[in-house]
Amino acid sequence: MDGSTVGFALTRFEAVAGGRLEVEGTWSGVRGMRFVRPALVVHAAAGERTLLAVLEHKPWPAEDGRPWRAAFPWDGGALDPADAELAVAPSVVVPLAAPDPGAAADPQVVLRHRLAEAEERARRLEAEVGFLRRERDGMVAPDLVERRRAAVDTEHAAAQAALLAERDAAATARRAALAERDEARAERDAARSDRDAAQAQRDSALRELADRERQAQGSAQRREAALQERDVARREREEIAERQRAVERETETVARERERVAAQLEDARGELRSAEVERDHALSRPAGVVPRPAGPQRAHAADAVRADWAARIAAIVGVLVLLVLAITFLKAF
């Protein structure tokens, strides 16, 4: 019968006086099934222990929904049901604690329980063989004893073969489980290495991104400073161009004024030469000659000449002053 449909609802799991561990509960899915001597498999830190039930509750009837009880020898104090499993037939091994939803049965645990059941069956058959041998020795129905002994021997041989098969299957399952464990560990180590490498790449990418952001921020700041410097340079260039245009205008004005002053100076020089000629002519006259009185018109003309010379000299001085000021202004630029 398939043990995957069998269920056991634990109602009591307690260590009691007298060195016993009592298990109570109800079965489901066991109709028509015959239980062998129950075994309790305890998983402890020191290793795995298999406890056979005491005979107090024999034959441990398998009935759906009816209270069921078994007691096991125990001297270890309180025990967590999650650390124990109950085996009542070669194919029926149930955990006492409620399993997690979706949890798969461990094939090694099933094989261990089957192995324990086979060993128990072998011990029971050996006990029956011993009983039959004692009966045979007492000459009690020799033919019946012989037939019973032959049947027991046959069953014993089958149990031994089953036991060996169970052991081989358990060893094979254990090797497969170890191989799966080693493979899982290798995959876990590889996953950790990949995770560490991914984290290192992520950290490197974050550092590179931070560096690029700092560089971009620095470039933006430098660009802003360059734009400000460009604007300042443009304003300075415009101011310089405006000053150059003003200087050019002043230069043109000074040039025109210089030309005008040069023309006036040239006129003054001409008049001065004329005056010098007149002076030389007057000085070249013989001594003692009294010049004829010039008369009112000549005196008036002399006064006009002197006034004109005074105006010209004043104009020349003014022009020279303006020229000096213009040259000083140009040097300042």
Coordinates of C-alpha atoms in Angstrom, one line a residue:
M1 CA 0.0 0.0 0.0
D2 CA 1.3 3.5 -0.9
G3 CA 2.3 5.3 2.3
S4 CA 2.0 8.7 0.7
T5 CA -1.8 8.7 1.5
V6 CA -1.4 7.8 5.1
G7 CA -1.6 10.5 7.7
F8 CA -1.1 10.7 11.5
A9 CA -2.5 13.5 13.7
L10 CA -0.5 13.7 16.9
T11 CA -2.5 14.5 20.0
R12 CA 0.1 13.7 22.8
F13 CA 3.8 13.3 22.8
E14 CA 5.2 13.1 26.4
A15 CA 8.0 11.6 28.4
V16 CA 6.4 9.9 31.5
A17 CA 7.7 8.3 34.6
G18 CA 9.2 4.9 34.3
G19 CA 11.6 5.8 31.5
R20 CA 9.0 5.8 28.7
L21 CA 7.9 8.1 25.8
E22 CA 4.2 7.9 25.0
V23 CA 2.8 8.8 21.6
E24 CA -1.0 9.2 21.0
G25 CA -2.9 10.3 18.0
T26 CA -5.3 9.2 15.2
W27 CA -4.5 7.6 11.8
S28 CA -6.1 8.2 8.4
G29 CA -5.8 6.2 5.2
V30 CA -4.8 3.0 6.9
R31 CA -7.9 0.9 6.2
G32 CA -7.0 -2.7 5.6
M33 CA -3.4 -2.2 6.6
R34 CA -1.6 -4.3 9.2
F35 CA 1.0 -2.6 11.5
V36 CA 4.2 -4.2 12.6
R37 CA 5.8 -3.4 15.9
P38 CA 6.1 0.5 15.8
A39 CA 9.5 2.1 15.8
L40 CA 10.3 5.7 16.8
V41 CA 13.3 7.2 14.9
V42 CA 14.9 10.0 17.0
H43 CA 17.2 12.5 15.3
A44 CA 19.6 13.9 17.9
A45 CA 22.8 15.8 17.8
A46 CA 24.7 12.7 18.9
G47 CA 23.2 10.7 16.1
E48 CA 20.1 8.8 15.1
R49 CA 18.4 6.3 17.5
T50 CA 15.7 3.8 16.7
L51 CA 13.3 2.9 19.6
L52 CA 11.0 -0.2 19.4
A53 CA 7.6 0.1 21.1
V54 CA 7.0 -1.8 24.3
L55 CA 4.5 -4.6 24.0
E56 CA 1.9 -3.0 26.3
H57 CA -0.3 -1.8 23.5
K58 CA 0.2 -4.7 21.1
P59 CA -1.2 -5.4 18.4
W60 CA -1.5 -1.6 17.7
P61 CA -4.6 -1.9 15.6
A62 CA -4.7 0.3 12.5
E63 CA -8.2 2.0 12.4
D64 CA -9.0 5.3 10.7
G65 CA -10.0 8.0 13.1
R66 CA -9.7 5.8 16.3
P67 CA -7.4 6.8 19.1
W68 CA -4.0 5.0 18.8
R69 CA -1.3 4.7 21.4
A70 CA 2.3 3.4 21.6
A71 CA 5.0 3.7 24.2
F72 CA 8.8 3.6 23.7
P73 CA 11.6 3.2 26.2
W74 CA 13.3 6.6 26.7
D75 CA 15.7 8.1 29.2
G76 CA 16.6 11.4 27.5
G77 CA 14.1 13.8 29.0
A78 CA 11.8 16.0 27.0
L79 CA 11.9 15.6 23.2
D80 CA 10.7 17.8 20.4
P81 CA 8.2 16.0 18.1
A82 CA 10.0 17.7 15.1
D83 CA 13.1 15.5 16.0
A84 CA 11.2 12.2 15.7
E85 CA 9.5 10.0 13.1
L86 CA 7.1 7.1 13.6
A87 CA 7.4 3.9 11.5
V88 CA 4.6 1.3 11.7
A89 CA 5.1 -0.6 8.4
P90 CA 7.8 -0.9 5.7
S91 CA 6.1 1.8 3.6
V92 CA 4.6 3.9 6.3
V93 CA 6.9 6.4 8.0
V94 CA 5.4 9.6 9.2
P95 CA 6.9 12.7 10.9
L96 CA 5.3 13.5 14.3
A97 CA 5.5 17.3 13.7
A98 CA 3.3 18.7 11.0
P99 CA 5.3 19.2 7.8
D100 CA 5.7 22.5 6.0
P101 CA 3.3 22.9 3.1
G102 CA 4.9 21.7 -0.1
A103 CA 7.8 20.0 1.6
A104 CA 9.0 16.9 -0.2
A105 CA 9.7 13.6 1.7
D106 CA 13.4 12.8 2.1
P107 CA 14.2 9.5 0.3
Q108 CA 17.0 8.8 2.8
V109 CA 14.6 9.1 5.7
V110 CA 12.2 6.7 4.1
L111 CA 14.9 4.2 3.3
R112 CA 16.2 4.4 6.9
H113 CA 12.8 3.6 8.2
R114 CA 12.4 0.8 5.8
L115 CA 15.7 -0.6 6.9
A116 CA 14.7 -0.3 10.5
E117 CA 11.5 -2.2 9.8
A118 CA 13.4 -4.9 7.9
E119 CA 15.8 -5.3 10.8
E120 CA 12.8 -5.5 13.2
R121 CA 11.2 -8.1 11.0
A122 CA 14.4 -10.1 10.9
R123 CA 14.7 -10.0 14.7
R124 CA 11.1 -11.2 15.0
L125 CA 11.7 -14.0 12.7
E126 CA 14.8 -15.0 14.5
A127 CA 12.8 -15.1 17.7
E128 CA 10.2 -17.3 16.1
V129 CA 13.0 -19.6 14.7
G130 CA 14.4 -19.9 18.3
F131 CA 10.9 -20.7 19.6
L132 CA 10.4 -23.4 16.9
R133 CA 13.7 -24.9 17.6
R134 CA 12.9 -25.2 21.3
E135 CA 9.6 -26.8 20.3
R136 CA 11.5 -29.2 18.0
D137 CA 13.9 -30.1 20.8
G138 CA 10.9 -30.9 23.1
M139 CA 9.5 -33.3 20.4
V140 CA 6.3 -31.4 20.1
A141 CA 4.7 -32.2 16.8
P142 CA 7.9 -32.7 14.8
D143 CA 6.3 -32.6 11.4
L144 CA 4.5 -29.3 12.3
V145 CA 7.7 -27.9 13.7
E146 CA 9.6 -28.8 10.6
R147 CA 7.1 -27.2 8.4
R148 CA 6.9 -24.2 10.5
R149 CA 10.7 -24.0 10.7
A150 CA 11.0 -24.3 6.9
A151 CA 8.4 -21.5 6.5
V152 CA 10.3 -19.4 9.0
D153 CA 13.6 -20.1 7.4
T154 CA 12.1 -19.1 4.0
E155 CA 10.7 -15.9 5.5
H156 CA 13.9 -15.3 7.3
A157 CA 15.9 -15.6 4.1
A158 CA 13.5 -13.3 2.3
A159 CA 13.8 -10.8 5.2
Q160 CA 17.6 -11.0 5.1
A161 CA 17.5 -10.5 1.3
A162 CA 15.1 -7.6 1.7
L163 CA 17.3 -6.2 4.5
L164 CA 20.4 -6.4 2.2
A165 CA 18.4 -4.8 -0.6
E166 CA 17.2 -2.0 1.7
R167 CA 20.8 -1.4 2.9
D168 CA 22.1 -1.3 -0.6
A169 CA 19.3 1.1 -1.6
A170 CA 20.0 3.2 1.5
A171 CA 23.7 3.3 0.6
T172 CA 23.0 4.2 -3.0
A173 CA 20.5 6.9 -1.9
R174 CA 23.1 8.2 0.6
R175 CA 25.8 8.4 -2.1
A176 CA 23.3 10.2 -4.4
A177 CA 22.4 12.6 -1.6
L178 CA 26.0 13.3 -0.9
A179 CA 26.7 13.9 -4.6
E180 CA 23.7 16.2 -4.7
R181 CA 24.9 18.0 -1.5
D182 CA 28.4 18.4 -3.0
E183 CA 26.9 19.7 -6.2
A184 CA 24.6 22.1 -4.3
R185 CA 27.5 23.3 -2.3
A186 CA 29.5 23.9 -5.5
E187 CA 26.5 25.7 -7.1
R188 CA 26.2 27.7 -3.9
D189 CA 29.9 28.6 -3.9
A190 CA 29.7 29.6 -7.6
A191 CA 26.6 31.7 -6.9
R192 CA 28.4 33.4 -4.1
S193 CA 31.4 34.1 -6.3
D194 CA 29.1 35.4 -9.0
R195 CA 27.3 37.5 -6.4
D196 CA 30.6 38.9 -5.1
A197 CA 31.8 39.6 -8.7
A198 CA 28.5 41.3 -9.4
Q199 CA 28.7 43.4 -6.3
A200 CA 32.3 44.4 -7.1
Q201 CA 31.2 45.4 -10.6
R202 CA 28.3 47.3 -9.2
D203 CA 30.5 49.2 -6.7
S204 CA 33.0 49.9 -9.5
A205 CA 30.2 51.2 -11.7
L206 CA 28.9 53.4 -8.9
R207 CA 32.4 54.8 -8.3
E208 CA 32.9 55.5 -12.0
L209 CA 29.5 57.1 -12.2
A210 CA 30.3 59.3 -9.2
D211 CA 33.6 60.3 -10.8
R212 CA 31.9 61.1 -14.0
E213 CA 29.3 63.2 -12.2
R214 CA 32.1 65.1 -10.4
Q215 CA 33.9 65.6 -13.7
A216 CA 30.7 66.8 -15.3
Q217 CA 30.0 69.2 -12.4
G218 CA 33.6 70.5 -12.7
S219 CA 33.2 70.9 -16.4
A220 CA 30.0 72.8 -15.9
Q221 CA 31.6 75.1 -13.4
R222 CA 34.6 75.7 -15.7
R223 CA 32.2 76.4 -18.6
E224 CA 30.3 78.8 -16.5
A225 CA 33.5 80.6 -15.4
A226 CA 34.7 80.6 -19.0
L227 CA 31.3 82.1 -20.1
Q228 CA 31.6 84.8 -17.4
E229 CA 35.2 85.5 -18.4
R230 CA 34.1 85.7 -22.1
D231 CA 31.3 88.2 -21.2
V232 CA 33.8 90.3 -19.2
A233 CA 36.3 90.2 -22.0
R234 CA 33.6 91.2 -24.5
R235 CA 32.6 94.2 -22.3
E236 CA 36.3 95.1 -21.9
R237 CA 36.8 94.8 -25.6
E238 CA 33.7 96.9 -26.3
E239 CA 34.9 99.5 -23.8
I240 CA 38.4 99.5 -25.4
A241 CA 36.8 99.8 -28.9
E242 CA 34.7 102.7 -27.7
R243 CA 37.8 104.4 -26.1
Q244 CA 39.6 103.8 -29.4
R245 CA 36.8 105.4 -31.4
A246 CA 36.8 108.3 -28.9
V247 CA 40.6 108.6 -29.3
E248 CA 40.2 108.5 -33.1
R249 CA 37.6 111.2 -32.9
E250 CA 39.8 113.3 -30.6
T251 CA 42.8 112.6 -32.9
E252 CA 40.8 113.7 -35.9
T253 CA 39.7 116.8 -34.0
V254 CA 43.3 117.5 -32.9
A255 CA 44.6 116.9 -36.4
R256 CA 42.1 119.4 -37.8
E257 CA 42.9 121.8 -35.1
R258 CA 46.6 121.3 -35.7
E259 CA 46.2 121.9 -39.4
R260 CA 44.2 125.1 -38.6
V261 CA 46.9 126.2 -36.1
A262 CA 49.6 125.3 -38.6
A263 CA 47.9 127.5 -41.2
Q264 CA 47.5 130.3 -38.8
L265 CA 51.1 129.9 -37.7
E266 CA 52.2 130.0 -41.3
D267 CA 50.2 133.2 -41.8
A268 CA 51.8 134.6 -38.7
R269 CA 55.2 133.7 -40.0
G270 CA 54.4 135.4 -43.3
E271 CA 53.3 138.5 -41.5
L272 CA 56.3 138.3 -39.3
R273 CA 58.6 138.1 -42.3
S274 CA 56.8 141.1 -43.8
A275 CA 57.3 143.0 -40.5
E276 CA 60.9 142.1 -40.4
V277 CA 61.3 143.3 -44.0
E278 CA 59.7 146.6 -43.1
R279 CA 61.9 146.8 -40.0
D280 CA 65.0 146.1 -42.0
H281 CA 63.9 148.7 -44.6
A282 CA 63.4 151.3 -41.8
L283 CA 66.8 150.5 -40.3
S284 CA 68.5 150.8 -43.6
R285 CA 67.6 154.5 -44.0
P286 CA 70.4 157.1 -43.5
A287 CA 70.9 158.5 -40.1
G288 CA 69.7 162.1 -39.5
V289 CA 67.0 161.8 -42.0
V290 CA 63.8 162.8 -40.3
P291 CA 61.0 160.7 -41.7
R292 CA 58.0 162.5 -42.8
P293 CA 55.3 162.5 -40.3
A294 CA 53.0 159.6 -41.0
G295 CA 49.9 161.5 -40.2
P296 CA 46.8 160.2 -38.4
Q297 CA 46.1 157.4 -40.9
R298 CA 49.6 156.0 -40.6
A299 CA 49.5 156.1 -36.7
H300 CA 46.1 154.4 -36.8
A301 CA 47.5 151.6 -39.1
A302 CA 50.4 151.0 -36.7
D303 CA 48.0 150.6 -33.8
A304 CA 45.9 148.2 -35.9
V305 CA 49.0 146.2 -36.8
R306 CA 50.0 145.9 -33.1
A307 CA 46.5 144.8 -32.1
D308 CA 46.4 142.3 -34.8
W309 CA 49.8 140.9 -33.7
A310 CA 48.7 140.7 -30.1
A311 CA 45.6 138.7 -31.2
R312 CA 47.6 136.4 -33.3
I313 CA 50.1 135.8 -30.6
A314 CA 47.3 135.0 -28.1
A315 CA 45.7 132.6 -30.6
I316 CA 49.1 130.9 -31.2
V317 CA 49.6 130.5 -27.5
G318 CA 46.0 129.1 -27.1
V319 CA 46.6 126.6 -29.9
L320 CA 49.9 125.5 -28.4
V321 CA 48.2 125.0 -25.1
L322 CA 45.4 122.9 -26.7
L323 CA 48.0 120.9 -28.6
V324 CA 49.9 120.1 -25.4
L325 CA 46.6 119.0 -23.7
A326 CA 45.7 116.8 -26.7
I327 CA 49.1 115.1 -26.6
T328 CA 48.8 114.6 -22.9
F329 CA 45.4 113.0 -23.3
L330 CA 46.6 110.7 -26.1
K331 CA 49.5 109.5 -23.9
A332 CA 47.1 108.7 -21.1
F333 CA 45.4 106.1 -23.4

